[in-house]
PDB file of C-alpha atoms in Angstrom:
ATOM      1  CA  MET A   1     100.167  27.090  36.274  1.00  0.00           C
ATOM      2  CA  GLN A   2      96.762  25.671  37.141  1.00  0.00           C
ATOM      3  CA  ILE A   3      94.985  23.114  35.134  1.00  0.00           C
ATOM      4  CA  ASP A   4      91.500  24.197  33.825  1.00  0.00           C
ATOM      5  CA  LEU A   5      89.713  20.935  34.682  1.00  0.00           C
ATOM      6  CA  ALA A   6      86.360  22.444  33.831  1.00  0.00           C
ATOM      7  CA  HIS A   7      87.214  22.739  30.137  1.00  0.00           C
ATOM      8  CA  PHE A   8      89.640  19.875  29.899  1.00  0.00           C
ATOM      9  CA  THR A   9      88.510  17.290  27.287  1.00  0.00           C
ATOM     10  CA  PRO A  10      91.386  14.718  26.983  1.00  0.00           C
ATOM     11  CA  LEU A  11      89.321  11.862  25.399  1.00  0.00           C
ATOM     12  CA  ALA A  12      87.442  14.004  22.800  1.00  0.00           C
ATOM     13  CA  SER A  13      90.690  15.890  21.970  1.00  0.00           C
ATOM     14  CA  LEU A  14      92.580  12.568  21.560  1.00  0.00           C
ATOM     15  CA  LEU A  15      89.873  11.102  19.353  1.00  0.00           C
ATOM     16  CA  GLY A  16      89.430  14.308  17.298  1.00  0.00           C
ATOM     17  CA  GLY A  17      93.249  14.322  16.938  1.00  0.00           C
ATOM     18  CA  ALA A  18      93.282  10.656  15.816  1.00  0.00           C
ATOM     19  CA  LEU A  19      90.636  11.584  13.118  1.00  0.00           C
ATOM     20  CA  ILE A  20      92.833  14.408  11.882  1.00  0.00           C
ATOM     21  CA  GLY A  21      95.874  11.989  11.909  1.00  0.00           C
ATOM     22  CA  LEU A  22      93.779   9.346   9.971  1.00  0.00           C
ATOM     23  CA  THR A  23      92.917  11.895   7.398  1.00  0.00           C
ATOM     24  CA  ALA A  24      96.463  12.993   7.023  1.00  0.00           C
ATOM     25  CA  GLY A  25      97.396   9.433   6.704  1.00  0.00           C
ATOM     26  CA  LEU A  26      94.858   8.657   4.046  1.00  0.00           C
ATOM     27  CA  MET A  27      95.830  11.600   2.107  1.00  0.00           C
ATOM     28  CA  ILE A  28      99.477  10.800   1.919  1.00  0.00           C
ATOM     29  CA  LEU A  29      98.904   7.055   0.993  1.00  0.00           C
ATOM     30  CA  LEU A  30      95.849   7.526  -1.353  1.00  0.00           C
ATOM     31  CA  ALA A  31      96.548  10.874  -2.840  1.00  0.00           C
ATOM     32  CA  GLY A  32     100.216  11.437  -2.158  1.00  0.00           C
ATOM     33  CA  ARG A  33      99.434  14.813  -0.634  1.00  0.00           C
ATOM     34  CA  VAL A  34     100.331  16.395   2.624  1.00  0.00           C
ATOM     35  CA  ALA A  35      97.328  17.371   4.645  1.00  0.00           C
ATOM     36  CA  GLY A  36      98.637  20.920   5.318  1.00  0.00           C
ATOM     37  CA  ILE A  37      95.665  23.330   5.217  1.00  0.00           C
ATOM     38  CA  ALA A  38      97.789  26.548   4.622  1.00  0.00           C
ATOM     39  CA  GLY A  39      99.455  24.803   1.690  1.00  0.00           C
ATOM     40  CA  ILE A  40      96.157  23.601   0.297  1.00  0.00           C
ATOM     41  CA  ILE A  41      94.617  27.050   0.315  1.00  0.00           C
ATOM     42  CA  GLY A  42      97.935  28.774  -0.644  1.00  0.00           C
ATOM     43  CA  GLY A  43      98.162  26.621  -3.844  1.00  0.00           C
ATOM     44  CA  LEU A  44      94.837  28.070  -4.952  1.00  0.00           C
ATOM     45  CA  ILE A  45      96.079  31.646  -4.555  1.00  0.00           C
ATOM     46  CA  GLY A  46      99.567  30.849  -5.854  1.00  0.00           C
ATOM     47  CA  GLY A  47      98.429  29.244  -8.986  1.00  0.00           C
ATOM     48  CA  ALA A  48      99.052  25.640  -8.466  1.00  0.00           C
ATOM     49  CA  ALA A  49      98.192  23.349 -11.302  1.00  0.00           C
ATOM     50  CA  ASP A  50      96.054  20.876  -9.253  1.00  0.00           C
ATOM     51  CA  LYS A  51      93.315  23.408  -8.228  1.00  0.00           C
ATOM     52  CA  SER A  52      90.326  21.077  -8.384  1.00  0.00           C
ATOM     53  CA  TRP A  53      90.865  18.653  -5.464  1.00  0.00           C
ATOM     54  CA  ARG A  54      92.049  21.692  -3.313  1.00  0.00           C
ATOM     55  CA  LEU A  55      88.696  23.256  -3.979  1.00  0.00           C
ATOM     56  CA  PHE A  56      86.876  20.099  -3.051  1.00  0.00           C
ATOM     57  CA  PHE A  57      88.853  19.632   0.104  1.00  0.00           C
ATOM     58  CA  ILE A  58      88.201  23.164   1.201  1.00  0.00           C
ATOM     59  CA  ALA A  59      84.431  22.651   0.364  1.00  0.00           C
ATOM     60  CA  GLY A  60      84.627  19.458   2.627  1.00  0.00           C
ATOM     61  CA  LEU A  61      85.993  21.496   5.502  1.00  0.00           C
ATOM     62  CA  VAL A  62      83.357  24.186   5.149  1.00  0.00           C
ATOM     63  CA  ILE A  63      80.379  21.614   4.999  1.00  0.00           C
ATOM     64  CA  SER A  64      81.908  19.501   7.954  1.00  0.00           C
ATOM     65  CA  PRO A  65      79.746  21.369  10.553  1.00  0.00           C
ATOM     66  CA  LEU A  66      76.684  20.632   8.553  1.00  0.00           C
ATOM     67  CA  ILE A  67      77.528  16.915   8.452  1.00  0.00           C
ATOM     68  CA  TRP A  68      78.316  17.078  12.168  1.00  0.00           C
ATOM     69  CA  SER A  69      74.883  18.795  12.914  1.00  0.00           C
ATOM     70  CA  LEU A  70      73.075  15.748  11.291  1.00  0.00           C
ATOM     71  CA  PHE A  71      74.293  13.619  14.220  1.00  0.00           C
ATOM     72  CA  ALA A  72      74.912  15.848  17.205  1.00  0.00           C
ATOM     73  CA  PRO A  73      74.451  19.544  18.214  1.00  0.00           C
ATOM     74  CA  LEU A  74      77.234  21.708  17.063  1.00  0.00           C
ATOM     75  CA  PRO A  75      79.463  23.197  19.921  1.00  0.00           C
ATOM     76  CA  ALA A  76      79.198  26.943  20.097  1.00  0.00           C
ATOM     77  CA  LEU A  77      82.252  29.016  18.847  1.00  0.00           C
ATOM     78  CA  GLN A  78      83.570  31.845  21.182  1.00  0.00           C
ATOM     79  CA  MET A  79      85.670  34.335  19.571  1.00  0.00           C
ATOM     80  CA  VAL A  80      88.502  35.714  21.870  1.00  0.00           C
ATOM     81  CA  THR A  81      89.100  38.990  20.055  1.00  0.00           C
ATOM     82  CA  SER A  82      87.426  42.022  18.355  1.00  0.00           C
ATOM     83  CA  PRO A  83      86.747  42.353  14.707  1.00  0.00           C
ATOM     84  CA  LEU A  84      89.972  44.380  14.276  1.00  0.00           C
ATOM     85  CA  GLY A  85      91.815  41.660  16.250  1.00  0.00           C
ATOM     86  CA  LEU A  86      90.514  39.061  13.852  1.00  0.00           C
ATOM     87  CA  ILE A  87      91.669  40.975  10.771  1.00  0.00           C
ATOM     88  CA  ILE A  88      95.149  41.474  12.221  1.00  0.00           C
ATOM     89  CA  ALA A  89      95.292  37.771  13.369  1.00  0.00           C
ATOM     90  CA  GLY A  90      94.039  36.594   9.871  1.00  0.00           C
ATOM     91  CA  LEU A  91      96.695  38.655   8.065  1.00  0.00           C
ATOM     92  CA  LEU A  92      99.529  37.362  10.299  1.00  0.00           C
ATOM     93  CA  VAL A  93      98.309  33.730   9.874  1.00  0.00           C
ATOM     94  CA  GLY A  94      97.923  34.109   6.170  1.00  0.00           C
ATOM     95  CA  ILE A  95     101.315  35.680   5.447  1.00  0.00           C
ATOM     96  CA  GLY A  96     103.155  33.672   8.095  1.00  0.00           C
ATOM     97  CA  THR A  97     102.045  30.257   7.142  1.00  0.00           C
ATOM     98  CA  ARG A  98     102.902  30.968   3.568  1.00  0.00           C
ATOM     99  CA  TYR A  99     106.468  32.157   4.391  1.00  0.00           C
ATOM    100  CA  ALA A 100     106.957  29.087   6.660  1.00  0.00           C
ATOM    101  CA  ASN A 101     105.344  26.816   4.144  1.00  0.00           C
ATOM    102  CA  GLY A 102     102.950  25.262   6.641  1.00  0.00           C
ATOM    103  CA  CYS A 103     100.738  25.642   9.767  1.00  0.00           C
ATOM    104  CA  THR A 104      99.511  23.506  12.635  1.00  0.00           C
ATOM    105  CA  SER A 105      98.525  20.693  10.250  1.00  0.00           C
ATOM    106  CA  GLY A 106     101.328  20.746   7.749  1.00  0.00           C
ATOM    107  CA  HIS A 107     104.312  21.216  10.062  1.00  0.00           C
ATOM    108  CA  GLY A 108     102.570  20.193  13.294  1.00  0.00           C
ATOM    109  CA  VAL A 109     100.773  16.939  12.409  1.00  0.00           C
ATOM    110  CA  CYS A 110     102.373  15.824   9.017  1.00  0.00           C
ATOM    111  CA  GLY A 111     105.791  17.159   9.521  1.00  0.00           C
ATOM    112  CA  LEU A 112     106.395  15.846  12.980  1.00  0.00           C
ATOM    113  CA  SER A 113     104.905  12.511  11.903  1.00  0.00           C
ATOM    114  CA  ARG A 114     107.785  12.174   9.426  1.00  0.00           C
ATOM    115  CA  PHE A 115     110.380  13.488  11.975  1.00  0.00           C
ATOM    116  CA  SER A 116     111.160  16.528   9.942  1.00  0.00           C
ATOM    117  CA  LEU A 117     113.703  18.824  11.856  1.00  0.00           C
ATOM    118  CA  ARG A 118     112.446  21.834   9.811  1.00  0.00           C
ATOM    119  CA  SER A 119     108.892  21.106  10.942  1.00  0.00           C
ATOM    120  CA  LEU A 120     110.035  20.893  14.509  1.00  0.00           C
ATOM    121  CA  ILE A 121     111.621  24.194  14.252  1.00  0.00           C
ATOM    122  CA  ALA A 122     108.537  25.625  12.723  1.00  0.00           C
ATOM    123  CA  VAL A 123     106.366  24.213  15.542  1.00  0.00           C
ATOM    124  CA  LEU A 124     108.666  25.521  18.246  1.00  0.00           C
ATOM    125  CA  SER A 125     108.503  28.880  16.671  1.00  0.00           C
ATOM    126  CA  PHE A 126     104.704  29.127  16.358  1.00  0.00           C
ATOM    127  CA  MET A 127     103.980  27.530  19.683  1.00  0.00           C
ATOM    128  CA  GLY A 128     106.524  29.658  21.436  1.00  0.00           C
ATOM    129  CA  THR A 129     105.155  32.952  19.942  1.00  0.00           C
ATOM    130  CA  GLY A 130     101.643  31.695  20.611  1.00  0.00           C
ATOM    131  CA  PHE A 131     102.406  31.168  24.298  1.00  0.00           C
ATOM    132  CA  VAL A 132     104.101  34.595  24.506  1.00  0.00           C
ATOM    133  CA  THR A 133     101.364  36.369  22.621  1.00  0.00           C
ATOM    134  CA  VAL A 134      98.639  35.046  24.908  1.00  0.00           C
ATOM    135  CA  PHE A 135     100.721  35.817  27.889  1.00  0.00           C
ATOM    136  CA  ILE A 136     100.974  39.433  26.868  1.00  0.00           C
ATOM    137  CA  ILE A 137      97.211  39.778  25.984  1.00  0.00           C
ATOM    138  CA  LYS A 138      95.893  38.064  29.028  1.00  0.00           C
ATOM    139  CA  HIS A 139      98.346  38.833  31.710  1.00  0.00           C
ATOM    140  CA  LEU A 140     100.167  42.000  30.791  1.00  0.00           C
ATOM    141  CA  LEU A 141      97.522  43.911  28.815  1.00  0.00           C
ATOM    142  CA  GLY A 142      94.412  42.146  30.232  1.00  0.00           C
TER     143      GLY A 142
ATOM    144  CA  MET B   1      86.640  12.956 -10.349  1.00  0.00           C
ATOM    145  CA  LYS B   2      87.600  10.225  -8.006  1.00  0.00           C
ATOM    146  CA  PHE B   3      90.410  12.459  -6.611  1.00  0.00           C
ATOM    147  CA  ASN B   4      87.948  15.287  -6.241  1.00  0.00           C
ATOM    148  CA  LEU B   5      85.511  13.190  -4.279  1.00  0.00           C
ATOM    149  CA  PHE B   6      88.381  11.939  -2.146  1.00  0.00           C
ATOM    150  CA  GLY B   7      89.274  15.589  -1.470  1.00  0.00           C
ATOM    151  CA  LEU B   8      85.802  16.356  -0.480  1.00  0.00           C
ATOM    152  CA  PHE B   9      85.687  13.324   1.884  1.00  0.00           C
ATOM    153  CA  SER B  10      89.146  14.203   3.316  1.00  0.00           C
ATOM    154  CA  GLY B  11      88.018  17.870   4.008  1.00  0.00           C
ATOM    155  CA  VAL B  12      84.877  16.537   5.797  1.00  0.00           C
ATOM    156  CA  LEU B  13      86.769  14.011   7.895  1.00  0.00           C
ATOM    157  CA  PHE B  14      89.446  16.611   8.812  1.00  0.00           C
ATOM    158  CA  GLY B  15      86.743  19.165   9.781  1.00  0.00           C
ATOM    159  CA  LEU B  16      84.885  16.556  11.940  1.00  0.00           C
ATOM    160  CA  GLY B  17      88.112  15.966  13.651  1.00  0.00           C
ATOM    161  CA  LEU B  18      88.782  19.591  14.301  1.00  0.00           C
ATOM    162  CA  ILE B  19      85.209  20.016  15.804  1.00  0.00           C
ATOM    163  CA  LEU B  20      85.448  16.881  18.022  1.00  0.00           C
ATOM    164  CA  ALA B  21      88.925  17.919  19.172  1.00  0.00           C
ATOM    165  CA  GLY B  22      87.654  21.254  20.276  1.00  0.00           C
ATOM    166  CA  MET B  23      90.246  22.726  17.969  1.00  0.00           C
ATOM    167  CA  ALA B  24      87.625  24.882  16.071  1.00  0.00           C
ATOM    168  CA  ASN B  25      86.653  26.907  19.140  1.00  0.00           C
ATOM    169  CA  PRO B  26      89.075  29.875  19.524  1.00  0.00           C
ATOM    170  CA  VAL B  27      88.534  30.222  23.323  1.00  0.00           C
ATOM    171  CA  LYS B  28      89.801  26.526  23.699  1.00  0.00           C
ATOM    172  CA  VAL B  29      92.774  27.252  21.620  1.00  0.00           C
ATOM    173  CA  GLN B  30      93.557  30.297  23.672  1.00  0.00           C
ATOM    174  CA  GLY B  31      93.080  28.301  26.821  1.00  0.00           C
ATOM    175  CA  PHE B  32      95.789  25.967  25.588  1.00  0.00           C
ATOM    176  CA  LEU B  33      98.141  28.828  24.957  1.00  0.00           C
ATOM    177  CA  ASP B  34      97.519  30.437  28.274  1.00  0.00           C
ATOM    178  CA  ILE B  35     100.044  28.522  30.306  1.00  0.00           C
ATOM    179  CA  ALA B  36     100.430  31.110  32.864  1.00  0.00           C
ATOM    180  CA  GLY B  37      96.709  31.289  33.631  1.00  0.00           C
ATOM    181  CA  LEU B  38      93.940  28.520  33.842  1.00  0.00           C
ATOM    182  CA  TRP B  39      95.661  26.090  31.513  1.00  0.00           C
ATOM    183  CA  ASP B  40      93.581  23.690  29.343  1.00  0.00           C
ATOM    184  CA  PRO B  41      96.063  21.062  28.094  1.00  0.00           C
ATOM    185  CA  SER B  42      93.450  19.415  25.714  1.00  0.00           C
ATOM    186  CA  LEU B  43      95.253  20.577  22.454  1.00  0.00           C
ATOM    187  CA  ALA B  44      98.296  18.603  23.432  1.00  0.00           C
ATOM    188  CA  PHE B  45      96.109  15.526  23.217  1.00  0.00           C
ATOM    189  CA  VAL B  46      94.877  16.721  19.752  1.00  0.00           C
ATOM    190  CA  MET B  47      98.525  16.835  18.654  1.00  0.00           C
ATOM    191  CA  GLY B  48      99.383  13.583  20.392  1.00  0.00           C
ATOM    192  CA  GLY B  49      96.397  11.711  18.704  1.00  0.00           C
ATOM    193  CA  GLY B  50      97.199  13.310  15.332  1.00  0.00           C
ATOM    194  CA  ILE B  51     100.784  12.574  15.213  1.00  0.00           C
ATOM    195  CA  GLY B  52     100.418   9.135  16.716  1.00  0.00           C
ATOM    196  CA  VAL B  53      97.960   7.969  13.976  1.00  0.00           C
ATOM    197  CA  SER B  54      99.584   9.786  11.174  1.00  0.00           C
ATOM    198  CA  MET B  55     103.088   8.568  12.091  1.00  0.00           C
ATOM    199  CA  VAL B  56     101.988   4.936  11.225  1.00  0.00           C
ATOM    200  CA  PHE B  57     100.778   6.140   7.761  1.00  0.00           C
ATOM    201  CA  TYR B  58     103.913   8.190   7.106  1.00  0.00           C
ATOM    202  CA  ALA B  59     106.065   5.156   8.128  1.00  0.00           C
ATOM    203  CA  LYS B  60     104.219   3.171   5.437  1.00  0.00           C
ATOM    204  CA  ALA B  61     104.507   5.978   2.956  1.00  0.00           C
ATOM    205  CA  LYS B  62     108.346   5.925   3.224  1.00  0.00           C
ATOM    206  CA  ARG B  63     108.241   2.446   1.599  1.00  0.00           C
ATOM    207  CA  THR B  64     105.458   3.367  -0.924  1.00  0.00           C
ATOM    208  CA  SER B  65     106.455   4.709  -4.425  1.00  0.00           C
ATOM    209  CA  LEU B  66     103.092   5.487  -5.876  1.00  0.00           C
ATOM    210  CA  SER B  67      99.868   6.819  -4.280  1.00  0.00           C
ATOM    211  CA  LEU B  68      97.069   4.273  -4.414  1.00  0.00           C
ATOM    212  CA  LEU B  69      94.358   6.528  -5.813  1.00  0.00           C
ATOM    213  CA  THR B  70      96.201   8.844  -8.160  1.00  0.00           C
ATOM    214  CA  LYS B  71      99.072   6.416  -9.173  1.00  0.00           C
ATOM    215  CA  GLU B  72     101.630   9.200  -8.964  1.00  0.00           C
ATOM    216  CA  ALA B  73     104.756   9.812  -6.846  1.00  0.00           C
ATOM    217  CA  LEU B  74     104.089  10.942  -3.253  1.00  0.00           C
ATOM    218  CA  LYS B  75     104.516  14.619  -2.778  1.00  0.00           C
ATOM    219  CA  VAL B  76     106.331  14.442   0.549  1.00  0.00           C
ATOM    220  CA  PRO B  77     108.217  17.654   1.172  1.00  0.00           C
ATOM    221  CA  SER B  78     112.020  17.361   0.419  1.00  0.00           C
ATOM    222  CA  ASN B  79     112.789  20.846   1.808  1.00  0.00           C
ATOM    223  CA  THR B  80     115.086  20.686   4.910  1.00  0.00           C
ATOM    224  CA  LEU B  81     116.166  24.265   4.932  1.00  0.00           C
ATOM    225  CA  ILE B  82     115.982  25.937   8.367  1.00  0.00           C
ATOM    226  CA  ASP B  83     116.173  29.719   7.537  1.00  0.00           C
ATOM    227  CA  LYS B  84     114.705  33.101   8.438  1.00  0.00           C
ATOM    228  CA  ARG B  85     111.613  32.574   6.311  1.00  0.00           C
ATOM    229  CA  LEU B  86     110.753  29.324   8.255  1.00  0.00           C
ATOM    230  CA  VAL B  87     111.434  30.832  11.723  1.00  0.00           C
ATOM    231  CA  LEU B  88     109.974  34.267  11.181  1.00  0.00           C
ATOM    232  CA  GLY B  89     107.017  33.097   9.181  1.00  0.00           C
ATOM    233  CA  SER B  90     106.142  30.637  11.905  1.00  0.00           C
ATOM    234  CA  ALA B  91     106.550  33.313  14.561  1.00  0.00           C
ATOM    235  CA  ALA B  92     104.169  35.629  12.728  1.00  0.00           C
ATOM    236  CA  PHE B  93     101.764  32.803  12.461  1.00  0.00           C
ATOM    237  CA  GLY B  94     102.036  31.938  16.147  1.00  0.00           C
ATOM    238  CA  ILE B  95     101.343  35.627  17.048  1.00  0.00           C
ATOM    239  CA  GLY B  96      98.219  35.637  14.909  1.00  0.00           C
ATOM    240  CA  TRP B  97      97.152  32.272  16.222  1.00  0.00           C
ATOM    241  CA  GLY B  98      97.477  33.643  19.764  1.00  0.00           C
ATOM    242  CA  ILE B  99      95.574  36.698  19.080  1.00  0.00           C
ATOM    243  CA  GLY B 100      92.570  35.070  17.277  1.00  0.00           C
ATOM    244  CA  GLY B 101      92.834  31.451  18.595  1.00  0.00           C
ATOM    245  CA  ILE B 102      92.343  30.474  14.969  1.00  0.00           C
ATOM    246  CA  CYS B 103      94.571  28.655  12.448  1.00  0.00           C
ATOM    247  CA  PRO B 104      93.773  27.859   8.790  1.00  0.00           C
ATOM    248  CA  GLY B 105      91.722  24.592   9.185  1.00  0.00           C
ATOM    249  CA  PRO B 106      89.442  25.856  12.001  1.00  0.00           C
ATOM    250  CA  ALA B 107      88.959  29.173  10.019  1.00  0.00           C
ATOM    251  CA  LEU B 108      87.118  27.223   7.285  1.00  0.00           C
ATOM    252  CA  VAL B 109      85.060  25.373   9.743  1.00  0.00           C
ATOM    253  CA  ALA B 110      84.128  28.550  11.383  1.00  0.00           C
ATOM    254  CA  VAL B 111      82.982  29.826   7.948  1.00  0.00           C
ATOM    255  CA  GLY B 112      80.838  26.727   7.626  1.00  0.00           C
ATOM    256  CA  MET B 113      79.347  27.345  11.086  1.00  0.00           C
ATOM    257  CA  GLY B 114      78.131  30.699   9.765  1.00  0.00           C
ATOM    258  CA  SER B 115      80.404  32.635  12.148  1.00  0.00           C
ATOM    259  CA  LEU B 116      80.933  36.285  11.065  1.00  0.00           C
ATOM    260  CA  GLY B 117      84.215  36.378  12.902  1.00  0.00           C
ATOM    261  CA  GLY B 118      85.294  33.212  11.138  1.00  0.00           C
ATOM    262  CA  VAL B 119      84.497  34.893   7.764  1.00  0.00           C
ATOM    263  CA  LEU B 120      86.284  38.106   8.820  1.00  0.00           C
ATOM    264  CA  PHE B 121      89.394  36.122   9.880  1.00  0.00           C
ATOM    265  CA  THR B 122      89.317  33.949   6.741  1.00  0.00           C
ATOM    266  CA  VAL B 123      89.120  36.856   4.388  1.00  0.00           C
ATOM    267  CA  ALA B 124      92.026  38.416   6.152  1.00  0.00           C
ATOM    268  CA  MET B 125      94.001  35.275   5.957  1.00  0.00           C
ATOM    269  CA  LEU B 126      93.392  35.041   2.214  1.00  0.00           C
ATOM    270  CA  VAL B 127      94.474  38.686   1.831  1.00  0.00           C
ATOM    271  CA  GLY B 128      97.744  37.780   3.860  1.00  0.00           C
ATOM    272  CA  MET B 129      98.408  34.774   1.565  1.00  0.00           C
ATOM    273  CA  TYR B 130      97.845  36.941  -1.542  1.00  0.00           C
ATOM    274  CA  LEU B 131     100.254  39.635  -0.121  1.00  0.00           C
ATOM    275  CA  PHE B 132     102.821  36.818   0.197  1.00  0.00           C
ATOM    276  CA  GLU B 133     102.342  36.018  -3.487  1.00  0.00           C
ATOM    277  CA  ILE B 134     102.642  39.629  -4.606  1.00  0.00           C
ATOM    278  CA  ILE B 135     105.852  40.062  -2.521  1.00  0.00           C
ATOM    279  CA  GLU B 136     107.333  36.934  -3.864  1.00  0.00           C
ATOM    280  CA  ARG B 137     106.558  37.910  -7.460  1.00  0.00           C
ATOM    281  CA  ARG B 138     107.971  41.325  -7.036  1.00  0.00           C
ATOM    282  CA  ASN B 139     111.180  39.879  -5.583  1.00  0.00           C
ATOM    283  CA  ALA B 140     111.379  37.363  -8.403  1.00  0.00           C
ATOM    284  CA  LYS B 141     111.422  40.075 -10.838  1.00  0.00           C
ATOM    285  CA  ALA B 142     113.970  42.384  -9.015  1.00  0.00           C
TER     286      ALA B 142
END
């Protein structure tokens, strides 16, 4: 293992993470909701009764780059796979997070914050397969 | 309406956190998952910052009965089940996350940045979530 110092952003990542944690904290105390993005989107598809705030939350996520661009230039996105790869990835992420009832935010941030063993298992599972998948793509196939 | 505006605000704050953290950029996520190559540990700092801050709020939430804004019981997950759905669902999510470098929150931010790849991924993710609903409904009937 070699550390990629050229791309390492500990301070920005820590601050960005803190902002995500602050949002999750405000959501549980003010609205009584878990800031799990897969769950928020899934509720819209699964016919949750409280659709309206979910739509507003999603709208907020979608316009966040616009708000960002008012203050600073947006960082460029670099995709790592082909359109077909993105479709396969999206399908797996969609179906997987619904079966597991959570993603990086729901199980990762919110679940680990309340010491949920269930979330820890979920995190170990998706981190583990994430590491293995990238190893296969970049070092065995690439 | 108050709840909707709070939802919008939360979505924006969460999105800004994702952009600042570098989490919205697939190449950075894959750099974190590539432990055998040039490893970028930044995302560990995102998780650290997120959990560190959120933990304080969740500790407070344990002693809170009603949410401040909506005046209803906090919807903290009570499920502690560790089963195949959790582990395999998370595993499928992790594979998709590794392939695309995108999880549900960043997918919506990418849509907001006008990324065609982000739109493709998001549509596939929504199809995946819809497939889950169809399978669940079919199983419920059987």
